[in-house]
Short mmCIF file of C-alpha atoms in Angstrom, two decimals:
data_model
loop_
_atom_site.label_atom_id
_atom_site.label_comp_id
_atom_site.label_asym_id
_atom_site.label_seq_id
_atom_site.Cartn_x
_atom_site.Cartn_y
_atom_site.Cartn_z
CA MET A 19 143.59 118.32 120.99
CA PHE A 20 145.57 115.14 121.61
CA ASP A 21 148.14 114.60 124.31
CA ILE A 22 151.10 115.30 122.05
CA ALA A 23 153.98 117.60 122.82
CA ASN A 24 154.10 119.96 119.85
CA VAL A 25 157.67 121.07 120.09
CA ASN A 26 158.79 121.98 116.58
CA SER A 27 155.62 123.21 114.91
CA THR A 28 154.13 126.59 115.78
CA LEU A 29 150.51 127.64 116.21
CA VAL A 30 149.65 131.36 116.14
CA ASP A 31 146.32 133.18 116.19
CA PHE A 32 145.67 136.10 113.84
CA ASP A 33 142.14 137.47 113.98
CA PRO A 34 140.89 137.39 110.36
CA VAL A 35 139.02 140.68 110.80
CA SER A 36 141.39 142.85 112.84
CA GLY A 37 144.56 140.98 111.87
CA LEU A 38 145.67 141.13 115.51
CA SER A 39 147.05 138.28 117.58
CA ARG A 40 146.03 137.81 121.20
CA THR A 41 149.21 135.90 121.99
CA ARG A 42 151.96 137.71 120.07
CA LYS A 43 153.27 141.24 120.29
CA SER A 44 153.12 143.38 117.18
CA LEU A 45 155.64 145.91 115.92
CA VAL A 46 153.88 149.27 115.89
CA ARG A 47 154.82 152.05 113.48
CA ARG A 48 153.58 155.48 114.50
CA LEU A 49 153.87 158.62 112.44
CA SER A 50 156.89 159.73 114.49
CA HIS A 51 158.71 156.59 113.27
CA MET A 52 158.17 157.49 109.63
CA LYS A 53 158.31 161.28 109.36
CA ALA A 54 160.45 161.19 106.21
CA ILE A 55 158.14 158.73 104.46
CA PHE A 56 155.17 161.02 103.74
CA HIS A 57 155.73 163.73 101.16
CA ASP A 58 153.90 166.56 102.92
CA ARG A 59 156.34 167.36 105.72
CA ALA A 60 154.23 170.28 106.94
CA ALA A 61 151.24 167.94 107.33
CA VAL A 62 153.45 165.51 109.24
CA ASP A 63 154.52 168.27 111.66
CA ARG A 64 150.96 169.57 112.07
CA THR A 65 149.67 166.09 112.87
CA LEU A 66 152.44 165.39 115.37
CA GLN A 67 151.63 168.56 117.30
CA GLY A 68 148.28 166.97 118.18
CA GLU A 69 148.91 163.22 118.26
CA ASP A 70 151.22 160.47 117.10
CA PRO A 71 148.87 158.13 115.23
CA VAL A 72 149.57 154.46 114.64
CA ILE A 73 150.00 154.16 110.87
CA TYR A 74 150.48 150.40 110.73
CA GLU A 75 151.55 147.38 112.71
CA PHE A 76 152.76 143.92 111.80
CA TYR A 77 154.09 140.70 113.29
CA ASP A 78 157.50 139.09 113.08
CA MET A 79 157.37 135.45 114.14
CA GLY A 80 161.16 135.25 114.41
CA MET A 81 161.43 132.17 112.22
CA PRO A 82 164.96 131.03 111.32
CA GLU A 83 166.42 133.12 108.51
CA THR A 84 167.15 130.25 106.13
CA SER A 85 165.94 129.61 102.58
CA GLY A 86 164.09 126.55 103.88
CA ASP A 87 162.00 128.62 106.26
CA VAL A 88 159.10 130.95 105.61
CA ALA A 89 158.66 134.28 107.40
CA PHE A 90 154.98 135.03 107.92
CA GLY A 91 152.52 137.16 109.82
CA THR A 92 149.86 139.77 109.38
CA SER A 93 150.17 143.44 108.53
CA ILE A 94 147.52 146.03 109.45
CA ALA A 95 147.54 149.52 107.89
CA TYR A 96 145.01 151.81 109.57
CA PRO A 97 142.81 154.17 107.53
CA GLY A 98 143.69 157.84 107.29
CA LYS A 99 145.78 160.36 105.43
CA ILE A 100 148.77 162.59 106.15
CA GLY A 101 147.95 165.62 104.07
CA ASP A 102 146.66 164.14 100.81
CA GLU A 103 148.69 160.95 101.10
CA TYR A 104 147.07 157.74 102.29
CA HIS A 105 148.40 155.81 105.26
CA MET A 106 150.88 153.21 104.12
CA THR A 107 153.77 151.05 105.24
CA LYS A 108 157.35 152.27 104.98
CA GLY A 109 158.03 149.81 102.19
CA HIS A 110 161.24 147.90 101.62
CA PHE A 111 163.40 145.91 99.32
CA HIS A 112 164.55 142.51 100.50
CA THR A 113 168.24 142.36 101.43
CA VAL A 114 168.51 139.31 99.21
CA LEU A 115 167.06 141.31 96.34
CA ASP A 116 165.69 138.49 94.22
CA THR A 117 163.23 137.11 96.78
CA ALA A 118 159.47 137.33 96.39
CA GLU A 119 156.61 137.87 98.84
CA VAL A 120 152.95 136.91 98.78
CA TYR A 121 150.18 138.91 100.45
CA TYR A 122 146.66 137.59 100.95
CA CYS A 123 144.16 140.32 101.77
CA LEU A 124 141.90 139.46 104.72
CA GLN A 125 140.07 142.79 105.06
CA GLY A 126 139.93 146.27 103.61
CA HIS A 127 140.83 147.99 100.38
CA GLY A 128 144.29 149.01 99.38
CA LEU A 129 147.08 149.00 96.87
CA MET A 130 150.36 147.18 96.63
CA MET A 131 152.95 149.59 95.23
CA MET A 132 155.96 147.89 93.67
CA GLU A 133 159.12 149.30 92.13
CA SER A 134 162.26 147.69 90.75
CA PRO A 135 165.74 149.25 91.09
CA GLU A 136 165.58 150.03 87.36
CA GLY A 137 162.36 151.98 87.82
CA ALA A 138 159.67 149.58 86.68
CA VAL A 139 156.51 150.45 88.64
CA GLU A 140 153.59 148.10 89.23
CA VAL A 141 150.45 148.61 91.31
CA GLN A 142 147.92 145.93 92.23
CA GLU A 143 144.60 146.47 93.98
CA LEU A 144 143.95 144.59 97.20
CA ARG A 145 140.50 143.62 98.41
CA LYS A 146 139.40 140.85 100.74
CA GLY A 147 140.13 137.55 99.04
CA MET A 148 142.81 138.82 96.65
CA ALA A 149 146.38 137.53 96.73
CA VAL A 150 149.20 139.64 95.33
CA TYR A 151 152.50 138.06 94.39
CA VAL A 152 155.34 140.56 94.61
CA PRO A 153 158.10 139.16 92.42
CA GLY A 154 161.73 139.20 93.44
CA ARG A 155 163.66 142.47 92.98
CA TYR A 156 160.63 144.72 93.66
CA ALA A 157 160.42 147.07 96.63
CA HIS A 158 156.87 146.97 97.94
CA ARG A 159 154.57 148.98 100.14
CA SER A 160 150.91 148.53 101.18
CA ILE A 161 148.67 151.59 100.93
CA ASN A 162 145.26 151.79 102.63
CA ILE A 163 142.82 153.66 100.38
CA SER A 164 139.71 153.02 102.47
CA ALA A 165 138.49 155.89 104.62
CA GLU A 166 137.05 153.55 107.27
CA ASP A 167 138.60 150.10 107.36
CA PRO A 168 142.01 148.73 108.23
CA LEU A 169 143.87 147.01 105.40
CA VAL A 170 144.69 143.56 106.77
CA THR A 171 146.96 141.12 104.94
CA PHE A 172 148.57 137.77 105.70
CA PHE A 173 152.09 137.73 104.25
CA ALA A 174 154.77 135.11 103.60
CA PHE A 175 158.30 135.39 102.22
CA PRO A 176 161.48 133.30 102.14
CA GLY A 177 163.17 133.12 105.53
CA HIS A 178 166.53 134.33 104.21
CA ALA A 179 165.13 137.41 102.39
CA GLY A 180 165.89 140.05 105.02
CA HIS A 181 164.64 143.64 104.93
CA ASP A 182 166.33 146.65 103.36
CA TYR A 183 164.34 149.65 104.61
CA GLY A 184 167.22 152.08 104.17
CA THR A 185 167.05 152.42 100.39
CA ILE A 186 163.42 153.52 100.49
CA GLU A 187 163.94 155.76 103.53
CA THR A 188 166.76 157.51 101.67
CA LYS A 189 165.46 157.62 98.11
CA GLY A 190 161.71 157.08 98.43
CA PHE A 191 159.49 155.39 95.88
CA ARG A 192 159.27 156.99 92.44
CA LYS A 193 155.47 157.14 92.65
CA LEU A 194 153.07 158.13 95.41
CA VAL A 195 149.35 157.61 95.82
CA VAL A 196 147.42 160.68 96.96
CA GLU A 197 143.76 161.64 97.11
CA ARG A 198 142.59 163.87 94.27
CA GLY A 199 138.90 164.75 94.06
CA GLY A 200 138.02 162.00 96.51
CA ALA A 201 139.79 159.23 94.59
CA PRO A 202 143.30 157.73 94.63
CA ALA A 203 145.70 159.24 92.08
CA LEU A 204 149.20 158.15 91.15
CA ILE A 205 151.73 161.00 91.07
CA ASP A 206 155.47 161.38 90.72
CA ASN A 207 157.13 161.62 94.11
CA PRO A 208 158.39 165.22 94.34
CA LEU A 209 160.97 164.15 96.92
CA TRP A 210 162.33 161.16 95.01
CA ILE A 211 166.13 161.05 94.86
CA LYS A 212 167.59 159.45 91.80
CA MET B 26 143.13 150.84 89.15
CA PHE B 27 145.76 152.95 87.40
CA ASP B 28 146.84 152.68 83.80
CA ILE B 29 149.91 150.59 84.58
CA ALA B 30 150.86 147.38 82.88
CA ASN B 31 151.36 144.87 85.68
CA VAL B 32 153.60 142.40 83.97
CA ASN B 33 155.69 140.76 86.69
CA SER B 34 153.41 140.78 89.70
CA THR B 35 150.45 138.43 89.95
CA LEU B 36 146.94 139.00 91.29
CA VAL B 37 144.76 136.00 92.12
CA ASP B 38 141.34 135.72 93.74
CA PHE B 39 140.66 133.10 96.42
CA ASP B 40 137.23 133.34 98.00
CA PRO B 41 137.89 133.56 101.76
CA VAL B 42 134.86 131.39 102.56
CA SER B 43 134.92 128.65 99.90
CA GLY B 44 138.65 128.96 99.16
CA LEU B 45 137.84 128.72 95.45
CA SER B 46 139.20 130.94 92.69
CA ARG B 47 136.96 132.16 89.90
CA THR B 48 139.93 132.66 87.56
CA ARG B 49 142.23 129.70 88.24
CA LYS B 50 141.71 125.99 87.81
CA SER B 51 142.09 123.79 90.86
CA LEU B 52 143.60 120.34 91.13
CA VAL B 53 140.84 118.00 92.30
CA ARG B 54 141.52 114.86 94.30
CA ARG B 55 138.67 112.36 94.31
CA LEU B 56 138.53 109.17 96.33
CA SER B 57 139.55 107.13 93.28
CA HIS B 58 142.83 109.12 93.23
CA MET B 59 143.67 108.14 96.79
CA LYS B 60 142.33 104.64 97.36
CA ALA B 61 145.46 103.51 99.19
CA ILE B 62 145.43 106.52 101.53
CA PHE B 63 142.45 105.58 103.74
CA HIS B 64 142.94 102.64 106.07
CA ASP B 65 139.51 101.01 105.62
CA ARG B 66 139.87 99.57 102.12
CA ALA B 67 136.43 97.93 102.27
CA ALA B 68 134.86 101.33 103.01
CA VAL B 69 136.78 102.80 100.06
CA ASP B 70 135.40 100.13 97.75
CA ARG B 71 131.85 100.45 99.10
CA THR B 72 131.91 104.22 98.60
CA LEU B 73 133.29 103.96 95.07
CA GLN B 74 130.47 101.62 94.05
CA GLY B 75 128.07 104.53 94.59
CA GLU B 76 130.08 107.66 93.82
CA ASP B 77 133.56 109.08 93.57
CA PRO B 78 133.51 111.99 96.02
CA VAL B 79 135.85 114.95 95.85
CA ILE B 80 137.97 114.66 98.99
CA TYR B 81 139.97 117.85 98.50
CA GLU B 82 141.18 120.36 95.95
CA PHE B 83 143.97 122.90 95.87
CA TYR B 84 145.70 125.40 93.62
CA ASP B 85 149.17 125.45 92.13
CA MET B 86 150.12 128.90 90.87
CA GLY B 87 153.06 127.55 88.91
CA MET B 88 155.53 129.99 90.41
CA PRO B 89 159.21 129.47 89.54
CA GLU B 90 160.75 126.70 91.61
CA THR B 91 163.58 128.75 93.12
CA SER B 92 164.45 129.48 96.73
CA GLY B 93 163.66 133.14 96.09
CA ASP B 94 160.08 132.37 95.10
CA VAL B 95 157.11 131.39 97.21
CA ALA B 96 154.61 128.74 96.16
CA PHE B 97 151.15 129.62 97.43
CA GLY B 98 147.46 128.92 97.05
CA THR B 99 144.46 127.60 98.90
CA SER B 100 143.57 124.06 99.89
CA ILE B 101 140.00 122.90 100.51
CA ALA B 102 139.28 119.59 102.26
CA TYR B 103 135.57 118.73 102.13
CA PRO B 104 133.74 117.28 105.16
CA GLY B 105 133.05 113.57 105.34
CA LYS B 106 134.50 110.23 106.36
CA ILE B 107 135.62 107.07 104.62
CA GLY B 108 134.64 104.44 107.14
CA ASP B 109 135.69 105.97 110.46
CA GLU B 110 138.50 108.06 108.96
CA TYR B 111 138.00 111.77 108.28
CA HIS B 112 138.52 113.26 104.86
CA MET B 113 142.09 114.49 104.50
CA THR B 114 144.77 115.33 101.99
CA LYS B 115 147.23 112.73 100.75
CA GLY B 116 150.00 114.41 102.67
CA HIS B 117 153.58 114.75 101.56
CA PHE B 118 157.17 115.43 102.44
CA HIS B 119 158.96 118.16 100.54
CA THR B 120 161.52 116.87 98.05
CA VAL B 121 164.01 119.29 99.58
CA LEU B 122 163.28 117.77 102.98
CA ASP B 123 164.33 120.68 105.18
CA THR B 124 161.79 123.21 103.87
CA ALA B 125 158.89 124.52 105.91
CA GLU B 126 155.30 125.46 105.06
CA VAL B 127 152.82 127.82 106.65
CA TYR B 128 149.03 127.34 106.59
CA TYR B 129 146.57 130.04 107.60
CA CYS B 130 143.09 128.68 108.26
CA LEU B 131 140.34 130.69 106.56
CA GLN B 132 137.35 128.45 107.41
CA GLY B 133 136.47 125.21 109.11
CA HIS B 134 137.90 122.96 111.77
CA GLY B 135 140.69 120.53 111.22
CA LEU B 136 144.01 119.10 112.21
CA MET B 137 147.50 119.37 110.78
CA MET B 138 149.16 115.98 111.12
CA MET B 139 152.96 116.12 110.98
CA GLU B 140 155.58 113.40 111.08
CA SER B 141 159.35 113.42 110.75
CA PRO B 142 161.32 110.61 109.07
CA GLU B 143 162.55 109.59 112.54
CA GLY B 144 158.97 109.19 113.76
CA ALA B 145 158.32 112.38 115.71
CA VAL B 146 154.58 113.07 115.48
CA GLU B 147 152.96 116.46 116.01
CA VAL B 148 149.34 117.50 115.61
CA GLN B 149 148.01 121.06 115.63
CA GLU B 150 144.38 122.13 115.62
CA LEU B 151 143.20 124.43 112.84
CA ARG B 152 140.32 126.86 113.22
CA LYS B 153 139.53 130.05 111.35
CA GLY B 154 142.26 132.55 112.20
CA MET B 155 144.92 130.06 113.26
CA ALA B 156 148.25 129.77 111.46
CA VAL B 157 150.25 126.55 111.67
CA TYR B 158 153.94 126.53 110.86
CA VAL B 159 155.06 123.11 109.66
CA PRO B 160 158.82 123.03 110.24
CA GLY B 161 161.23 121.60 107.72
CA ARG B 162 161.60 117.79 107.61
CA TYR B 163 157.98 117.07 108.57
CA ALA B 164 155.52 115.33 106.28
CA HIS B 165 152.15 117.02 106.69
CA ARG B 166 148.51 116.37 105.96
CA SER B 167 145.33 118.39 106.61
CA ILE B 168 142.42 116.52 108.16
CA ASN B 169 138.87 117.91 108.18
CA ILE B 170 137.17 117.00 111.47
CA SER B 171 134.03 119.09 110.92
CA ALA B 172 130.90 117.22 109.87
CA GLU B 173 129.54 120.18 107.89
CA ASP B 174 132.16 122.68 106.77
CA PRO B 175 135.06 122.60 104.34
CA LEU B 176 138.50 123.10 105.85
CA VAL B 177 139.96 126.03 103.90
CA THR B 178 143.58 127.12 104.27
CA PHE B 179 145.90 129.57 102.53
CA PHE B 180 149.36 128.00 102.26
CA ALA B 181 152.86 129.20 101.36
CA PHE B 182 156.16 127.35 101.05
CA PRO B 183 159.60 127.93 99.48
CA GLY B 184 159.50 127.73 95.69
CA HIS B 185 162.26 125.11 95.51
CA ALA B 186 160.68 122.73 98.06
CA GLY B 187 159.04 120.29 95.66
CA HIS B 188 156.59 117.54 96.65
CA ASP B 189 157.40 113.98 97.60
CA TYR B 190 154.03 112.20 97.69
CA GLY B 191 155.53 108.76 97.05
CA THR B 192 156.92 108.14 100.51
CA ILE B 193 153.54 108.64 102.17
CA GLU B 194 151.68 106.71 99.45
CA THR B 195 154.02 103.77 100.03
CA LYS B 196 154.55 103.85 103.80
CA GLY B 197 151.64 105.92 105.13
CA PHE B 198 151.69 108.12 108.22
CA ARG B 199 152.40 106.40 111.55
CA LYS B 200 149.24 107.87 113.06
CA LEU B 201 145.67 108.23 111.77
CA VAL B 202 142.74 110.28 113.01
CA VAL B 203 139.44 108.42 113.18
CA GLU B 204 136.09 109.06 114.79
CA ARG B 205 135.51 107.23 118.09
CA GLY B 206 132.30 107.93 119.98
CA GLY B 207 131.65 111.05 117.92
CA ALA B 208 135.06 112.63 118.53
CA PRO B 209 138.44 112.52 116.79
CA ALA B 210 140.86 109.93 118.14
CA LEU B 211 144.50 109.37 117.29
CA ILE B 212 145.37 105.74 116.53
CA ASP B 213 148.34 103.83 115.21
CA ASN B 214 148.04 103.25 111.48
CA PRO B 215 147.44 99.52 111.10
CA LEU B 216 148.79 99.69 107.53
CA TRP B 217 151.95 101.64 108.32
CA ILE B 218 155.08 100.13 106.76
CA LYS B 219 158.28 100.64 108.69
#
């Protein structure tokens, strides 16, 4: 607006409905990138014979990875199911385990699944206007339980947190959310590795 | 949604239009709390003879003040002017100077005024859907330049950052935003103390 060189601050657009940025490139996660994440492997294979759907996408602003910085962006999980399991993000621990993350829901209806290394499980419901604070030490995953709408969140976490996707990819979460009789149900993950 | 005791995670509502929470109590800043912040002291006194308007309010979730935590909430600056100066927040440095903050604009039209201790000034324009990253070391203040609408932002910063309001209350920002001919103009702060 004024004739000032903005050299250190950053301005980014994230559409509050779609979650998408017109100026930044998202990281796209298709089903083929997360075949081992959904519990119904036969449903994964059947789906991939026809298409390779985008399950979710998110933004990484590339902020410095220091404890004084804040990593932020939007995450968009698209509606749908693989077998009876709702579309969701891979989920991750932070590499620096005891670092938190906040999610503010901009659109949609979903769940935040959280699990500590010791096996404490927490689930919070996300709707537009709800903020969920994921405390340090909890792996977390967003699950879209709407049949029609993307689940769009704005997230922020400490710059030095890092991502540990490997633990979840190897072991899985202890609990899954599947559709039973048209509604979300929490079940034990049959593929969970202790 | 499920029968799980959520004991460590936190769920908070922030209306995406008004920015207000139905379940949490905001911190309200009226003109009488910030008499020394606006440059036109006569206009401050005139206004206070009639009323004591709410200039802005915000939320403090009381998260632990560690580098692994994230302080978050919404901030709402109401439209209006004191003399020719737009309603704005007090503005502050972080006590741990080199800590950043991100603001995602949910409603309204405003400016993020930023200033480093060495005198570098940056201004970014906030509209619904724009995120501003305030880098570490910059004092920052939100200014509402809409005549009708609140400026509503969702903010997040490192839990250990802390707030230093005193420096700005004593010295002021080097630059102010005032209305000139119906539009915002950037001027030197006549009250700035070197």
